[in-house]
C-alpha angles and dihedrals in degrees: 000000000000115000127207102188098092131066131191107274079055097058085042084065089042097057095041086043091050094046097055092039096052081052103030119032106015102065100056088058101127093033095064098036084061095037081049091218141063117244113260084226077058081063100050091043091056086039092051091055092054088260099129106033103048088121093038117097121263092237086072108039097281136126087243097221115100101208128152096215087070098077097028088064093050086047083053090055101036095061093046087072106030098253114159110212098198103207101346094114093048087049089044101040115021111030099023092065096059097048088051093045099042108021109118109219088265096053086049101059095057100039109033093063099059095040090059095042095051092231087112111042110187139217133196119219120199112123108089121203082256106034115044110173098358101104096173078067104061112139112190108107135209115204103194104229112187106302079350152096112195099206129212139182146062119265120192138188084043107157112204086028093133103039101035112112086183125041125178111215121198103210134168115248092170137033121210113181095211096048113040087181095064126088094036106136130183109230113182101221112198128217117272095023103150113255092037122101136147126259122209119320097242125238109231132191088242147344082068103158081070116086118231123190156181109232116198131201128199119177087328109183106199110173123240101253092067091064107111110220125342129326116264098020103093093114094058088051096048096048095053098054095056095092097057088046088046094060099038079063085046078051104055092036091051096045082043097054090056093050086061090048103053097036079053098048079051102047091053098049091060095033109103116201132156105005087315154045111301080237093076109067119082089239097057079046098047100044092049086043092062090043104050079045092055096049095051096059084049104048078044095059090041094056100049094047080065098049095048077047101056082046087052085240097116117131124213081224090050100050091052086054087058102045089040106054094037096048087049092047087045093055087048093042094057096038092058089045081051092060098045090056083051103180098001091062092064103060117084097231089073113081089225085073093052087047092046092053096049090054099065095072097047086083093048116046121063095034122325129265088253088049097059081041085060093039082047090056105045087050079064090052081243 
């Protein structure tokens, strides 16, 4: 189905982006599932080819156009091989925005670099052991003492959490009683910083070449100026930034959904049962068929969020919808792919297991399905 979504500069990236993952990513695979992270030397690499600082001014390494298609082409690509990108999306879609949106010039200078060079990967820390998505009920807290915030408190699920040289903490320094939204405040923590120190990397279900961690902090004295936007305001910039991170998740579960397909359409071609290729029974065509079917009007909604996104148009509401519809068709798409590998599917050396087990979560992180149901709904006045 043609696309017009892309334009050339776009399929310039692809096939650059194409080219260094097939060398460069691909084929450790297997070495970093198992290491459950991707080398930090990965990063700079990435970093060193233009990957990681397409949004970031020129003035400071970058490419100088913030544009979401960007790393939606390299997630494209990425899934095609096979290529996890550890914490590359979360760097792309969801910290390097509010760095680009809050740094002063100062800040800037010292950050922005690093993050589009890939020498400084960055995290964002906001779920809590007790709080999960509530945000409003954040309980770190950062005591401004003199040109400091002594910061306390454990955060948990943070992607990026190893490897970050840069994590941006939402942390409460003020309580009001009657708004439990206000007095969030993002503080930017630097590796090394005495008092903060990495839990266990945590052992997930999927998506296991990405390291999650629990992050710990102990007295922690971050300056001021380290502090990204005003005090008290975390809540508003973390909100606005949902939809972009909503569809970033829309992003991974559609390109994902066509990596099961087509591994699928491969696999039963090949498959003999029976007397004959696996292809050739209705229910291997019908099931393939739904599926293919499936993935079209999601890649079809998705496109055309971005493109209401790079117009400013997009809607909170709209993004959920997104995210909604293409993380459930991707659970369906790669269940079905699973069957129709029966026994085999179920056996980790086939790249349908692996697929199966990254979908779980897409219905889970950045707001669960029931969540953008609620967010749906409220769109209605219901």
């Amino acid at each position: 189905m043609y696309r017009p979504l892309f334009e050339q500069d776009h399929e310039d990236f692809r096939a650059l982006a194409r080219s260094f993952l097939e060398k460069e990513f691909a084929p450790h695979a297997d070495e970093w599932t198992a290491a459950g992270l991707v080398p930090k030397e990965a990063y700079r690499r990435a970093g060193e080819q233009g990957l990681l600082g397409t949004a970031v001014p020129t003035e400071y390494g970058g490419g100088g156009v913030d544009d979401f298609r960007f790393p939606y082409v390299l997630m494209e690509e990425a899934a095609k091989l096979g290529a996890p990108l550890g914490g590359i999306p979360v760097h792309l879609f969801v910290t390097t925005p509010y760095y680009l949106r809050l740094c002063t010039p100062e800040q800037a200078a010292r950050w922005l670099p690093g993050i589009a060079s890939g020498e400084t990967m960055t995290s964002i820390a906001m779920s809590e052991p007790g709080t999960g998505s509530d945000l409003a009920g954040i309980r770190t807290t950062a005591v401004r003492d003199g040109d400091h915030y002594v910061l306390n408190g454990a955060k948990t699920f943070i992607t990026g959490g190893i490897n970050a040289g840069l994590v941006i903490v939402a942390a409460r320094t003020s309580t009001d009683p009657d708004n439990r939204r206000a007095g969030l405040t993002l503080i930017v923590v630097e590796d090394g910083t005495p008092g903060f120190t990495r839990g266990r990397k945590l052992e997930k279900l999927g998506v296991r070449a990405t390291d999650t961690a629990e992050l710990f902090f102990d007295d922690v004295r971050v300056p001021v100026a380290n502090r990204l936007g005003e005090e008290g305001r975390a809540f508003e910039y973390l909100t606005s930034n949902l939809g972009v991170e909503r569809l970033q998740i829309a992003v991974n579960a559609v390109v994902q959904a066509r990596a099961a397909i087509d591994r699928t359409i491969d696999y039963v071609r090949q498959r003999e049962v029976f007397g004959g290729s696996l292809s050739r029974f209705q229910n291997t065509k019908f099931m393939l068929a739904e599926s293919e079917t499936e993935f079209e009007a999601a890649q079809v909604l998705l496109d055309r969020a971005v493109e209401e996104l790079l117009a400013g148009r997009l809607e909170a509401a709209d993004a959920a919808k997104v995210k909604l519809f293409c993380t459930e068709a991707q659970g369906r798409i790669v269940d079905r792919c699973v069957q129709l590998h029966g026994g085999y599917g179920y056996m980790l050396e086939y790249e349908i297991t692996r697929l199966y087990a990254d979908a779980r979560v897409t219905r889970i992180y950045g707001g669960s399905s029931e969540v953008m149901k609620l967010i749906i709904a409220k769109s209605l006045a219901l």
